[in-house]
CSV table of C-alpha atoms in Angstrom, one decimal:
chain,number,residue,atom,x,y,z
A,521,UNK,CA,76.0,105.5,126.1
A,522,UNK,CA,74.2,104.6,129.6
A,523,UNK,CA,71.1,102.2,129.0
A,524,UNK,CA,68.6,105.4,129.8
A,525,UNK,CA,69.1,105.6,125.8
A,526,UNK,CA,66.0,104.7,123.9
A,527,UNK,CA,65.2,100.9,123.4
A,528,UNK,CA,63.4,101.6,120.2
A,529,UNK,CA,65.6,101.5,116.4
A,530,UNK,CA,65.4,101.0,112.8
A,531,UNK,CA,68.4,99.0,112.8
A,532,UNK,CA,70.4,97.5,116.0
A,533,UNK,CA,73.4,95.7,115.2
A,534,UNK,CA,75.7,93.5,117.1
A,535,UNK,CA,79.6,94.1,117.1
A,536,UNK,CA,81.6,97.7,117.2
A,537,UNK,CA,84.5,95.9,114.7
A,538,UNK,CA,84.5,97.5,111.3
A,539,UNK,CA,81.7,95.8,109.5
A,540,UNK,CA,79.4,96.6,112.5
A,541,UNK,CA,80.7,100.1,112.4
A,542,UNK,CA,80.2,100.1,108.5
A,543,UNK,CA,76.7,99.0,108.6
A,544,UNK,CA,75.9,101.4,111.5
A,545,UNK,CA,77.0,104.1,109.1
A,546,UNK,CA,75.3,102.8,105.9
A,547,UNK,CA,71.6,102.8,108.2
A,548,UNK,CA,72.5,106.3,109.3
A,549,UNK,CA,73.4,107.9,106.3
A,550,UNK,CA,70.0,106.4,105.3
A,551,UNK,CA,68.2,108.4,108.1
A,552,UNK,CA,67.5,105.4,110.2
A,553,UNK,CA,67.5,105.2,114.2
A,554,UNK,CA,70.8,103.2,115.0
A,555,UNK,CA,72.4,101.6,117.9
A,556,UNK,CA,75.2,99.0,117.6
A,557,UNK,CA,75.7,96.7,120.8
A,558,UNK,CA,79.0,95.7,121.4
A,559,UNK,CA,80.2,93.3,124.4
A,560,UNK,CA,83.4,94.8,125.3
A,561,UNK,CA,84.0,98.4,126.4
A,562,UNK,CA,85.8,98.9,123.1
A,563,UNK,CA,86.1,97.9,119.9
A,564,UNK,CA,89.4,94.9,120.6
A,565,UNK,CA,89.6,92.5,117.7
A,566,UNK,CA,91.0,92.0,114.4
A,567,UNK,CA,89.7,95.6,113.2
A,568,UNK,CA,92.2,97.2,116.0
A,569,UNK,CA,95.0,94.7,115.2
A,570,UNK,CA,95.6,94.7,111.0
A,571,UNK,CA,97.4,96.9,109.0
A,572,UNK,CA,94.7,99.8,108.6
A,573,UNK,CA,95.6,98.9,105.3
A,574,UNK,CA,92.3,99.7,102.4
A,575,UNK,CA,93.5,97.2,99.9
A,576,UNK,CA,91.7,97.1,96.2
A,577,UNK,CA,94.4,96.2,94.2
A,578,UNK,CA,94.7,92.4,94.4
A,579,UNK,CA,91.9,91.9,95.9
A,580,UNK,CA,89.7,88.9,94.4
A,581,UNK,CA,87.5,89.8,91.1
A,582,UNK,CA,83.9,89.9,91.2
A,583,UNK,CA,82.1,90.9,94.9
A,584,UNK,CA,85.4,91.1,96.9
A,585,UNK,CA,87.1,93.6,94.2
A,586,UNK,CA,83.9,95.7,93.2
A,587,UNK,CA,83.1,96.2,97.3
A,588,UNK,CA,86.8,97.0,97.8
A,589,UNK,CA,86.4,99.4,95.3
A,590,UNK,CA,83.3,101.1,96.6
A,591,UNK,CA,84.8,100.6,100.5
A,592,UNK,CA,87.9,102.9,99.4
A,593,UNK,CA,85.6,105.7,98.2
A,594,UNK,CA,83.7,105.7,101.6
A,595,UNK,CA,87.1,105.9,103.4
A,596,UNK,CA,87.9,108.4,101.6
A,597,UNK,CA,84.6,110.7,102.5
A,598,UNK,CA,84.3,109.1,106.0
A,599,UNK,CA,88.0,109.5,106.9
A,600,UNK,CA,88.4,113.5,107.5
A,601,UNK,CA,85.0,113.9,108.5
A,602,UNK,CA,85.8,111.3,111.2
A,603,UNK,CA,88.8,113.0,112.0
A,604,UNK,CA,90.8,109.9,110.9
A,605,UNK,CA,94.3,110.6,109.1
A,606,UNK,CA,94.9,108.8,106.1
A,607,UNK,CA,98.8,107.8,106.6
A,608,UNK,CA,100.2,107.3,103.5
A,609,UNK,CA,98.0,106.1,99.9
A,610,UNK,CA,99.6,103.5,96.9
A,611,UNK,CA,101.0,100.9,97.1
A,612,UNK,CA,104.1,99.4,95.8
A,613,UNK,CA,104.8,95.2,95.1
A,614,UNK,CA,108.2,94.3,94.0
A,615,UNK,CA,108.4,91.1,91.6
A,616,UNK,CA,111.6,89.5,92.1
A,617,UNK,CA,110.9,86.7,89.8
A,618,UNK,CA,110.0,86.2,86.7
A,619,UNK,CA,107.4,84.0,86.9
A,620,UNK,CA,106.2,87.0,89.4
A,621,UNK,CA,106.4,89.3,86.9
A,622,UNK,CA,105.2,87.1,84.5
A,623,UNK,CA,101.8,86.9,87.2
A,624,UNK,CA,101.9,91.1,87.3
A,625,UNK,CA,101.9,91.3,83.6
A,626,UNK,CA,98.6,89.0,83.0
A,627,UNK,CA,97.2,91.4,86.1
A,628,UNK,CA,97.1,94.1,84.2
A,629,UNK,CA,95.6,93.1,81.2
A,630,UNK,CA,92.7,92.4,83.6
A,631,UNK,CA,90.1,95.4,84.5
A,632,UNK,CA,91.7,95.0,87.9
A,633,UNK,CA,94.5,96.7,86.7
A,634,UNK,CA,93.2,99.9,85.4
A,635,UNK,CA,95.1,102.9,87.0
A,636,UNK,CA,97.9,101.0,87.8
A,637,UNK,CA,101.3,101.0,86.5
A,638,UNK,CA,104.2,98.7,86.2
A,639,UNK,CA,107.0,100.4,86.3
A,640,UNK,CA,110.7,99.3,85.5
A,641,UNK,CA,113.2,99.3,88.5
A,642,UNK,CA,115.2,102.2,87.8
A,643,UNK,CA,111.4,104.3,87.6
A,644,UNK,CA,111.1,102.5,90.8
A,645,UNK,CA,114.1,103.2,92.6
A,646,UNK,CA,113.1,106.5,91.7
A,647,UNK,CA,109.9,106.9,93.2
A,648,UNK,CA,110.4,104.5,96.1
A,649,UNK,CA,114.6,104.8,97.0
A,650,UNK,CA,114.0,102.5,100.2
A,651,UNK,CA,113.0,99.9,98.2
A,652,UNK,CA,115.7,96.3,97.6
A,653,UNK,CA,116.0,96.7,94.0
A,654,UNK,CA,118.8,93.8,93.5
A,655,UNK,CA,117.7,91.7,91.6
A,656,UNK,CA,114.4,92.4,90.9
A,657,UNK,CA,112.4,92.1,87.7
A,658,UNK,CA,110.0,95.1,88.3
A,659,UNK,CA,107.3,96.7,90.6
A,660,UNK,CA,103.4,97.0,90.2
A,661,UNK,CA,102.7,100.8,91.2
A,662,UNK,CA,99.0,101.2,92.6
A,663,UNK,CA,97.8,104.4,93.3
A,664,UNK,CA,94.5,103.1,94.6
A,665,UNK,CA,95.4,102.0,98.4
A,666,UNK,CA,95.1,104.3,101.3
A,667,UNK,CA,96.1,103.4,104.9
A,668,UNK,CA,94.9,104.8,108.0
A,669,UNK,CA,95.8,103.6,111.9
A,670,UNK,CA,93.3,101.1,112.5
A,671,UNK,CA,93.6,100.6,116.1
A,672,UNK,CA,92.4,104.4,116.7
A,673,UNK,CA,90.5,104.9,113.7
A,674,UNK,CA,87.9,102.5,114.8
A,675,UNK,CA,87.5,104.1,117.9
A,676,UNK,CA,87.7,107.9,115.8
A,677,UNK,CA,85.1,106.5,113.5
A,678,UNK,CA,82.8,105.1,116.4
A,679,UNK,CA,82.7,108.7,118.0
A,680,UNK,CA,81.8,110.5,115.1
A,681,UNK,CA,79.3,107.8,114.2
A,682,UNK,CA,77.8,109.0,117.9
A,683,UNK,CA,78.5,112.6,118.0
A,684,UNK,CA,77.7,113.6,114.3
A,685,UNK,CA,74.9,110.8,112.9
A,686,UNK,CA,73.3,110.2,116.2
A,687,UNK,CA,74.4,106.5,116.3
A,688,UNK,CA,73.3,105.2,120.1
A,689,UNK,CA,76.6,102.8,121.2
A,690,UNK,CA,76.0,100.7,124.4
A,691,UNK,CA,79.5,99.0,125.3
A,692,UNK,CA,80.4,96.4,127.9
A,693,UNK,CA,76.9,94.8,126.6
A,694,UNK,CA,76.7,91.3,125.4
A,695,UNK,CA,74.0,90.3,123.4
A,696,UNK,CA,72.0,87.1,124.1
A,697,UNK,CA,69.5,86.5,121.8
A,698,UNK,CA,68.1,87.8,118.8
A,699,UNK,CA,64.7,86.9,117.5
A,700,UNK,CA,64.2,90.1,115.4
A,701,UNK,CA,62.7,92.8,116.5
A,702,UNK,CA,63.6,91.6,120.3
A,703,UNK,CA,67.4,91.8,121.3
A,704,UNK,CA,67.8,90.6,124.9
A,705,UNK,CA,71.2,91.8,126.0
A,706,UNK,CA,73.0,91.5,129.7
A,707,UNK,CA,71.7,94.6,130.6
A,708,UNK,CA,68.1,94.5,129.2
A,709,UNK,CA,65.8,93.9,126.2
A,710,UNK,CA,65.8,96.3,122.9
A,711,UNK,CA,63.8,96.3,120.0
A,712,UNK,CA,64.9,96.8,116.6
A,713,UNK,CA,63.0,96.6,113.5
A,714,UNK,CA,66.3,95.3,111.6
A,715,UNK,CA,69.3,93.4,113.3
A,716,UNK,CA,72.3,93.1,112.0
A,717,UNK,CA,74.8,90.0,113.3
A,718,UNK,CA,78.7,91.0,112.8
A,719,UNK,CA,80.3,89.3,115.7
A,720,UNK,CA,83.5,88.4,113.7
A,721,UNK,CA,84.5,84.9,115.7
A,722,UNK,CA,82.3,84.5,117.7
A,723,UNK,CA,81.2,81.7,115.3
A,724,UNK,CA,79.4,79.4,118.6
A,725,UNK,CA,77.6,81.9,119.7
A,726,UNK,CA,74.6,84.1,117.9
A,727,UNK,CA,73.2,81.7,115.3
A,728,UNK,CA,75.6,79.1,115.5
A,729,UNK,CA,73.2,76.7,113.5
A,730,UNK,CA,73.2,79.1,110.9
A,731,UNK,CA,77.6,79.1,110.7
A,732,UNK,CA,77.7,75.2,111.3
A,733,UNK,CA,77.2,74.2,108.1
A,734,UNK,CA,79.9,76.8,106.4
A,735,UNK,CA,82.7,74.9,108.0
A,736,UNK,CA,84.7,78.2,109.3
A,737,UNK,CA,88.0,77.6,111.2
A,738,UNK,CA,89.8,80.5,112.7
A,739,UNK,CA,92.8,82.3,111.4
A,740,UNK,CA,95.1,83.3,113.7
A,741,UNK,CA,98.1,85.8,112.5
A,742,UNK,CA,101.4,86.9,114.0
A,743,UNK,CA,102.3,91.2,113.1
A,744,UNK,CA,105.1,93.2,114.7
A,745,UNK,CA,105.7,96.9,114.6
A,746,UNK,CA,109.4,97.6,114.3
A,747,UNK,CA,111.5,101.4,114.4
A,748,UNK,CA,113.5,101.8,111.3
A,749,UNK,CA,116.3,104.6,111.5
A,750,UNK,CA,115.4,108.0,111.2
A,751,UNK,CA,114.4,109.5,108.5
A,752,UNK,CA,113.2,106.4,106.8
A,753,UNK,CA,110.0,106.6,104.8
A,754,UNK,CA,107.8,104.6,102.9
A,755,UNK,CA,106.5,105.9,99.3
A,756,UNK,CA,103.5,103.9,100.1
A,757,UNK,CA,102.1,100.1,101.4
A,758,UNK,CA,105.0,97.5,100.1
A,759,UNK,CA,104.4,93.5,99.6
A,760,UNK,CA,106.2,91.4,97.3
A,761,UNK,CA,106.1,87.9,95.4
A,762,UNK,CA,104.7,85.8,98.4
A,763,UNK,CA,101.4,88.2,98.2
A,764,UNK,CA,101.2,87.0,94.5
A,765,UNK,CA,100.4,83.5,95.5
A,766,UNK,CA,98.2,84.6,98.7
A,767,UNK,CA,95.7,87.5,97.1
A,768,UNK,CA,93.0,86.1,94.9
A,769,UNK,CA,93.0,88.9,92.1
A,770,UNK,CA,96.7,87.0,91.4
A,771,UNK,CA,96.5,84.1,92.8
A,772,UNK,CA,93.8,83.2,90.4
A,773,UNK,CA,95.6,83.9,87.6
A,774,UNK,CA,96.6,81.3,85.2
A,775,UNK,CA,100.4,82.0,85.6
A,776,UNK,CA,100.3,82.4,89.4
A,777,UNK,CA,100.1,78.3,89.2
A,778,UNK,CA,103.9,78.1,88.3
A,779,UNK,CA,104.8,80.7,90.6
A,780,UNK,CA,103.3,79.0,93.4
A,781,UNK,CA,105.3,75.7,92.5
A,782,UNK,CA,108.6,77.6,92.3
A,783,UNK,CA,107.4,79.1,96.2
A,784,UNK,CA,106.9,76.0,97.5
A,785,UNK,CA,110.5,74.6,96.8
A,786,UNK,CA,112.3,78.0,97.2
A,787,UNK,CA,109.8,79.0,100.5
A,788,UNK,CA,108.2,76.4,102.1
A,789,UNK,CA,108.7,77.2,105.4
A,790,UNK,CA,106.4,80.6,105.0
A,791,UNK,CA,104.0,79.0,103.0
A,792,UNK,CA,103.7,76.2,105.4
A,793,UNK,CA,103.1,79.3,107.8
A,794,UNK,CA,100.8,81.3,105.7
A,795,UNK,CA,103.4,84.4,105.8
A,796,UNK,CA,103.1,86.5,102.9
A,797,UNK,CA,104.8,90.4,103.6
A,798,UNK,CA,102.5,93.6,103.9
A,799,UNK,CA,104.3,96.7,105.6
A,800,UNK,CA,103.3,100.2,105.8
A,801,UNK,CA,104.1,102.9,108.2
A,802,UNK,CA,103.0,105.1,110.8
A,803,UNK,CA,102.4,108.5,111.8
A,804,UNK,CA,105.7,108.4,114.2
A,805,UNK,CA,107.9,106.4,111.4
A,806,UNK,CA,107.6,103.1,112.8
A,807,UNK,CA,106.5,100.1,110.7
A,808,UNK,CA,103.7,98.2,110.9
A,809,UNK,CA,104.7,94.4,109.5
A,810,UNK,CA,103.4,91.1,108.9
A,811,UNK,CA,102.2,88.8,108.7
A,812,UNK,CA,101.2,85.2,109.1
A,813,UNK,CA,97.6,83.2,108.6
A,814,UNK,CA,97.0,79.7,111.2
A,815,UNK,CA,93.9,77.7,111.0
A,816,UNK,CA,92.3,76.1,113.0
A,817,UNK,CA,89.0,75.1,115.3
A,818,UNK,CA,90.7,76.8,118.1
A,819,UNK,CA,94.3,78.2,117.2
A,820,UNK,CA,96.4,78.8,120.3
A,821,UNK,CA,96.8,82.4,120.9
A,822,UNK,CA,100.7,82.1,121.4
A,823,UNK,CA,103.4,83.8,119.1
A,824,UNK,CA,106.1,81.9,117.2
A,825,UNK,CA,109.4,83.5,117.4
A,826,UNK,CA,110.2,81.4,114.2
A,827,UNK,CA,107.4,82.7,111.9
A,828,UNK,CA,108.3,86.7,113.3
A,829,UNK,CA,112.0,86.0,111.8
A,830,UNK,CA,110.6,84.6,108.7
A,831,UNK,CA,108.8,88.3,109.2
A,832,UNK,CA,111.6,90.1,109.4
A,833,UNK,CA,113.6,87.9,106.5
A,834,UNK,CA,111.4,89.1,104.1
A,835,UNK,CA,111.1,92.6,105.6
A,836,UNK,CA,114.6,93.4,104.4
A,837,UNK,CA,114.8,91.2,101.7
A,838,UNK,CA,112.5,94.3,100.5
A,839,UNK,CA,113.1,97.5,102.2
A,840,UNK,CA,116.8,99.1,102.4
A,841,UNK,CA,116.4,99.2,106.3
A,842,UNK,CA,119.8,99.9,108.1
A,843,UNK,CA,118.0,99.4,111.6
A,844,UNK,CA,115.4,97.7,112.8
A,845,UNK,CA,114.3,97.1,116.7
A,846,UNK,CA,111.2,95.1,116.9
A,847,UNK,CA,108.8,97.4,119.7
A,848,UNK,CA,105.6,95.6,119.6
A,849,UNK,CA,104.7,91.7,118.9
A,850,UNK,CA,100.6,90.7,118.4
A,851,UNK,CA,98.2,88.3,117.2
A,852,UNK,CA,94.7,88.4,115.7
A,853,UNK,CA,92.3,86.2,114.5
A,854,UNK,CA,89.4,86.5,112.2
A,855,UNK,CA,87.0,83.9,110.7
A,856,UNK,CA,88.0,81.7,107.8
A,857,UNK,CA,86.4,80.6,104.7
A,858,UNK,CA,87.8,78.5,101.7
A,859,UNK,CA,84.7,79.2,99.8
A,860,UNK,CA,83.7,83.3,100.4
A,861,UNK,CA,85.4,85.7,101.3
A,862,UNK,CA,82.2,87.5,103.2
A,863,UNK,CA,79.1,85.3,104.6
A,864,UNK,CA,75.7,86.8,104.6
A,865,UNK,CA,73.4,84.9,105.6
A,866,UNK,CA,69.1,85.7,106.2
A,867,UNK,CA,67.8,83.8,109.2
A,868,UNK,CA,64.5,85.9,108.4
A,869,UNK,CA,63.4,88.9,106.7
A,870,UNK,CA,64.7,91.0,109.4
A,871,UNK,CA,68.1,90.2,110.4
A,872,UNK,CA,71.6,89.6,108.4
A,873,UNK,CA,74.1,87.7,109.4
A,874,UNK,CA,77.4,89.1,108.1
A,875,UNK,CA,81.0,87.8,108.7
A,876,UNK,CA,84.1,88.7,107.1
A,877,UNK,CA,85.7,85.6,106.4
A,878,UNK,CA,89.1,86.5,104.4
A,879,UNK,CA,90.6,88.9,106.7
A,880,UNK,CA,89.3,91.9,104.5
A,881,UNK,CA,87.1,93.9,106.4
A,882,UNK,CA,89.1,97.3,106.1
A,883,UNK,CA,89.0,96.9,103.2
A,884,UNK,CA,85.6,95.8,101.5
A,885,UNK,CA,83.3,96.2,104.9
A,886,UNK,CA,81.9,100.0,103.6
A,887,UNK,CA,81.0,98.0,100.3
A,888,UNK,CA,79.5,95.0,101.9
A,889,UNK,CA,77.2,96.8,104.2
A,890,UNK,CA,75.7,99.2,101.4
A,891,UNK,CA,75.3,95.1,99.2
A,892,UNK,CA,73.1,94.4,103.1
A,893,UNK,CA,70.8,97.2,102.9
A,894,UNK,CA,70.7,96.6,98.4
A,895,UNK,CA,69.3,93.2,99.2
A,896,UNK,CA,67.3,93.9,102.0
């Protein structure tokens, strides 16, 4: 949108990522005069480089379960409306331990677990004949997951947040201040009786007194996107043992303790890397895969051949793949927290400060925003 637009709105908010876009939506739906401000020409970060992968199942209990939850039935309104394809939906986790399985079984006497099935590895081989069966004790079925292609549904979702709910976007536009209800930007000064602060890592930036004393670091990860043979197709998202130890709504569990001991002597090397195996597929057949979690102050933004074969080890460690060329290598980053997996913060009564800080905003943002507007 060209900066003739209005300067006047309800709500401005700061960041076209996926919780920006989420709580651009949220203020619309509510019949409120939007504009989101983003400083690039498009949307570029972590919600353009992840799996497009709506996770519910495994996510932690409490907030980060119960907004996944909510997220998921957003999606799934938003999605064709948006024009946004929804790939493929379940997902599938192979337990090739016992201890794993032993981890599975305490996950479903949870609440989390409602809906889901675990299934015996003859059902599985079944219902999902490219999974690697040998060897396996059995394989949490979840139907609750849904994947869409993140790197052009953010920029589907932003369009129809434009053309159909009247949402004002003003790209290539960095913000410079907020003191609510002023926003001075590079290209002038707004005013916005609301602001809302989802600028993902830009943690020294916009209110960096207000991140200082959370102690984020950066995550940096490492994701490929490799061509299987043709005709190959997932039944649905696949991850195995290592997400056991990784996902709060197992890791937490009591006998994910053990589990984790028996990981570190049989696969320190990805643990010492943060690699824990998601893959899911696209509309053209190819797989998206990954991936990998560095932390740090400042994380170089260089790929490690290493952790991509560690990748790739457990890739068919899983998945019955006869080929598999590697066509695209990438990195993202995303904020880091080892206390919450989302921050909001009030620097006043008028502007939220909301970061993602588990690498979960496809998946709970929807949810978080409509918790923002609750509380506010």
């Amino acid at each position: 949108m060209s900066i003739t637009n209005p300067t006047n709105f309800d709500l401005i908010v700061v960041g076209a990522g996926i919780v920006g876009l989420a709580h651009a939506y949220t203020a619309a739906k509510r019949g409120l005069r939007v504009c989101v401000v983003e400083r690039d020409a498009a949307c570029l970060g972590a919600s353009i480089r992840n799996f497009g992968f709506i996770t519910v199942t495994g996510q932690g209990a409490g907030d980060t379960w119960r907004r996944a939850r909510r997220a998921r039935e957003v999606w799934g309104e938003v999605a064709p409306r948006a024009g946004i394809a929804a790939v493929h939906h379940g997902l599938y986790l192979t337990a090739f331990r016992p201890q794993a399985l032993k981890v599975l079984e305490e996950f479903m006497a949870t609440e989390m677990g409602a809906g889901c099935e675990l299934i015996d590895t003859a059902e599985a081989a079944q219902r999902a004949p490219v999974l690697q069966l040998d060897g396996a004790q059995a394989v949490l079925y979840s139907p609750h997951e849904m994947r869409v292609e993140s790197r052009t549904a953010i920029a589907l979702l932003a369009r129809w947040l434009s053309d159909a709910m009247g949402v004002v976007f003003r790209f290539s536009e960095a913000v410079l201040e907020v003191v609510t209800p002023r926003v001075r930007t590079s290209r002038g000064v707004l005013h916005g009786e609301r602001v809302a602060v989802c600028t993902n890592t830009d943690l020294n930036g916009l209110f960096a007194e207000r991140l200082s004393p959370h102690k984020l670091r950066l995550c940096l990860l490492q994701m490929l996107r490799v061509q299987p043979e043709p005709g190959f197709k997932l039944p649905g998202s696949v991850m195995a043992d290592l997400s056991l130890v990784r996902y709060h709504g197992y890791s937490k569990l009591p006998a994910a303790v053990p589990l984790l001991e028996q990981m570190r002597r049989e696969e320190g090397e990805s643990l010492d890397n943060g690699i824990h195996l998601i893959v899911v597929q696209s509309a053209d057949g190819s797989l998206v895969v990954g991936d990998s979690h560095l932390y740090g102050d400042a994380p170089e933004p260089f790929a490690d051949q290493r952790v991509d074969e560690l990748i790739l080890e457990h890739l068919h460690k899983t998945l019955k793949l006869q080929q598999c060329g590697v066509t695209e290598r990438w990195v993202g980053i995303y904020p880091s927290s080892a206390s919450t997996d989302c921050l909001i913060d009030a620097p006043d009564e008028a502007t939220r400060l909301v970061l993602v800080t588990s690498g979960t905003g496809a998946s709970t943002a929807f949810g978080i925003a409509e918790d923002v507007f609750a509380g506010w």
